[in-house]
């Protein structure tokens, strides 16, 4: 009997983890939640600074 309860508990944990991950992913994609990180504008500035002075032929990319 205890073995059966343990098995059910493990499957409950696995199922609830998958369900919570799916709900979190759906909310994230919908834009209702966000995680702390580099803002998009800051990321674009970093990419611009990295590419400054790179040349393709005679054209300089700024």
XYZ file of N, CA, C and O in Angstrom:
248
model
N 0.816 -1.196 0.000
C 0.000 0.000 0.000
C 0.866 1.269 0.000
O 0.592 2.210 -0.727
N 1.916 1.275 0.812
C 2.794 2.449 0.840
C 3.510 2.632 -0.490
O 3.757 3.753 -0.919
N 3.847 1.531 -1.149
C 4.525 1.609 -2.442
C 3.612 2.293 -3.468
O 4.060 3.094 -4.277
N 2.328 1.971 -3.410
C 1.356 2.560 -4.328
C 1.217 4.066 -4.089
O 1.135 4.855 -5.029
N 1.197 4.475 -2.819
C 1.089 5.895 -2.473
C 2.330 6.643 -2.948
O 2.227 7.742 -3.505
N 3.501 6.071 -2.769
C 4.741 6.704 -3.209
C 4.784 6.883 -4.717
O 5.201 7.926 -5.225
N 4.332 5.858 -5.443
C 4.317 5.933 -6.898
C 3.367 7.021 -7.377
O 3.677 7.793 -8.270
N 2.197 7.094 -6.735
C 1.225 8.138 -7.099
C 1.768 9.530 -6.799
O 1.554 10.468 -7.565
N 2.471 9.659 -5.686
C 3.031 10.954 -5.313
C 4.082 11.406 -6.319
O 4.123 12.573 -6.703
N 4.939 10.487 -6.754
C 5.962 10.827 -7.743
C 5.309 11.262 -9.057
O 5.709 12.262 -9.663
N 4.304 10.531 -9.511
C 3.614 10.914 -10.753
C 2.889 12.249 -10.587
O 2.805 13.037 -11.531
N 2.373 12.510 -9.378
C 1.736 13.799 -9.100
C 2.756 14.923 -9.219
O 2.476 15.970 -9.816
N 3.942 14.721 -8.653
C 4.986 15.748 -8.744
C 5.402 15.992 -10.191
O 5.557 17.141 -10.618
N 5.598 14.917 -10.950
C 6.007 15.061 -12.347
C 4.917 15.778 -13.151
O 5.196 16.716 -13.909
N 3.683 15.369 -12.984
C 2.573 15.983 -13.721
C 2.374 17.441 -13.369
O 2.172 18.281 -14.248
N 2.448 17.767 -12.095
C 2.246 19.158 -11.692
C 3.397 20.040 -12.171
O 3.180 21.209 -12.521
N 4.616 19.501 -12.209
C 5.753 20.263 -12.721
C 5.574 20.570 -14.204
O 5.788 21.702 -14.647
N 5.166 19.577 -14.977
C 4.947 19.782 -16.410
C 3.806 20.776 -16.625
O 3.900 21.685 -17.463
N 2.728 20.644 -15.865
C 1.584 21.549 -15.995
C 1.976 22.985 -15.646
O 1.637 23.932 -16.371
N 2.716 23.163 -14.557
C 3.139 24.507 -14.153
C 4.089 25.115 -15.180
O 4.016 26.318 -15.467
N 4.964 24.286 -15.753
C 5.868 24.787 -16.781
C 5.090 25.244 -18.005
O 5.391 26.295 -18.591
N 4.090 24.494 -18.407
C 3.278 24.854 -19.563
C 2.525 26.152 -19.318
O 2.498 27.046 -20.177
N 1.930 26.299 -18.139
C 1.197 27.526 -17.808
C 2.152 28.720 -17.781
O 1.845 29.790 -18.310
N 3.327 28.552 -17.175
C 4.311 29.635 -17.128
C 4.782 30.039 -18.511
O 4.919 31.232 -18.810
N 5.013 29.056 -19.381
C 5.449 29.349 -20.745
C 4.361 30.102 -21.509
O 4.645 31.071 -22.219
N 3.105 29.681 -21.333
C 1.991 30.351 -22.015
C 1.853 31.798 -21.528
O 1.661 32.719 -22.331
N 1.977 32.020 -20.229
C 1.892 33.383 -19.696
C 3.058 34.237 -20.177
O 2.897 35.419 -20.480
N 4.251 33.646 -20.258
C 5.431 34.371 -20.723
C 5.267 34.778 -22.179
O 5.544 35.912 -22.559
N 4.791 33.856 -23.013
C 4.592 34.156 -24.428
C 3.489 35.184 -24.634
O 3.537 35.970 -25.574
N 2.495 35.186 -23.759
C 1.412 36.156 -23.864
C 1.839 37.537 -23.367
O 1.120 38.508 -23.545
N 3.000 37.622 -22.728
C 3.496 38.898 -22.234
C 2.937 39.284 -20.880
O 3.089 40.432 -20.459
N 2.299 38.360 -20.207
C 1.718 38.677 -18.901
C 2.731 38.599 -17.775
O 2.542 39.201 -16.725
N 3.807 37.838 -17.975
C 4.890 37.805 -16.992
C 6.204 37.990 -17.741
O 6.308 37.719 -18.940
N 7.209 38.488 -17.050
C 8.534 38.640 -17.648
C 9.576 38.332 -16.582
O 9.315 38.458 -15.381
N 10.732 37.933 -17.023
C 11.820 37.608 -16.115
C 12.850 38.716 -16.152
O 13.062 39.336 -17.203
N 13.499 39.014 -15.027
C 14.494 40.083 -15.024
C 15.664 39.727 -15.931
O 16.105 38.598 -15.996
N 16.119 40.707 -16.655
C 17.242 40.502 -17.567
C 17.608 41.817 -18.207
O 17.179 42.885 -17.768
N 18.411 41.773 -19.242
C 18.806 42.983 -19.949
C 17.610 43.468 -20.769
O 17.059 42.694 -21.547
N 17.215 44.724 -20.615
C 16.120 45.235 -21.437
C 16.491 45.201 -22.913
O 17.669 45.262 -23.272
N 15.489 45.127 -23.775
C 15.742 45.016 -25.208
C 16.536 46.210 -25.713
O 17.450 46.050 -26.514
N 16.205 47.409 -25.241
C 16.910 48.597 -25.720
C 18.390 48.541 -25.346
O 19.264 48.897 -26.132
N 18.680 48.077 -24.133
C 20.076 47.967 -23.706
C 20.796 46.923 -24.534
O 21.942 47.099 -24.909
N 20.126 45.819 -24.848
C 20.731 44.770 -25.654
C 21.057 45.312 -27.051
O 22.117 45.045 -27.602
N 20.148 46.114 -27.614
C 20.392 46.685 -28.938
C 21.573 47.641 -28.902
O 22.373 47.685 -29.837
N 21.700 48.410 -27.814
C 22.845 49.316 -27.694
C 24.150 48.536 -27.641
O 25.143 48.930 -28.256
N 24.166 47.426 -26.907
C 25.376 46.615 -26.821
C 25.755 46.054 -28.180
O 26.922 46.015 -28.551
N 24.761 45.610 -28.946
C 25.038 45.056 -30.271
C 25.560 46.154 -31.190
O 26.506 45.944 -31.955
N 24.977 47.365 -31.084
C 25.450 48.481 -31.912
C 26.903 48.805 -31.591
O 27.703 49.030 -32.484
N 27.249 48.833 -30.305
C 28.619 49.159 -29.919
C 29.591 48.099 -30.414
O 30.718 48.410 -30.781
N 29.180 46.853 -30.423
C 30.054 45.783 -30.866
C 30.315 45.881 -32.369
O 31.376 45.574 -32.844
N 29.302 46.336 -33.132
C 29.431 46.386 -34.579
C 29.978 47.718 -35.092
O 30.197 47.868 -36.284
N 30.186 48.686 -34.207
C 30.645 50.004 -34.638
C 32.035 49.879 -35.255
O 32.893 49.299 -34.731
N 32.294 50.404 -36.350
C 33.619 50.335 -36.945
C 33.830 49.094 -37.786
O 34.885 48.936 -38.384
N 32.873 48.210 -37.854
C 33.009 47.048 -38.733
C 32.731 47.512 -40.154
O 31.811 48.291 -40.373
N 33.512 47.044 -41.092
C 33.354 47.505 -42.470
C 33.040 46.346 -43.389
O 33.560 45.253 -43.228
N 32.172 46.624 -44.341
C 31.904 45.667 -45.415
C 32.255 46.413 -46.688
O 31.544 47.323 -47.110
N 33.357 46.053 -47.313
C 33.810 46.770 -48.506
C 34.170 48.197 -48.110
O 34.944 48.429 -47.202
N 33.582 49.162 -48.825
C 33.867 50.579 -48.535
C 32.813 51.187 -47.621
O 32.903 52.349 -47.265
N 31.802 50.405 -47.266
C 30.708 50.939 -46.453
C 30.964 50.621 -44.990
O 31.217 49.482 -44.633
N 30.910 51.649 -44.155
C 31.085 51.455 -42.710
C 29.713 51.325 -42.072
O 28.845 52.157 -42.276
N 29.535 50.299 -41.262
C 28.269 50.085 -40.578
C 28.333 50.785 -39.231
O 29.254 50.559 -38.449
N 27.387 51.687 -38.966
C 27.371 52.403 -37.672
C 26.105 52.084 -36.937
O 25.133 51.671 -37.497
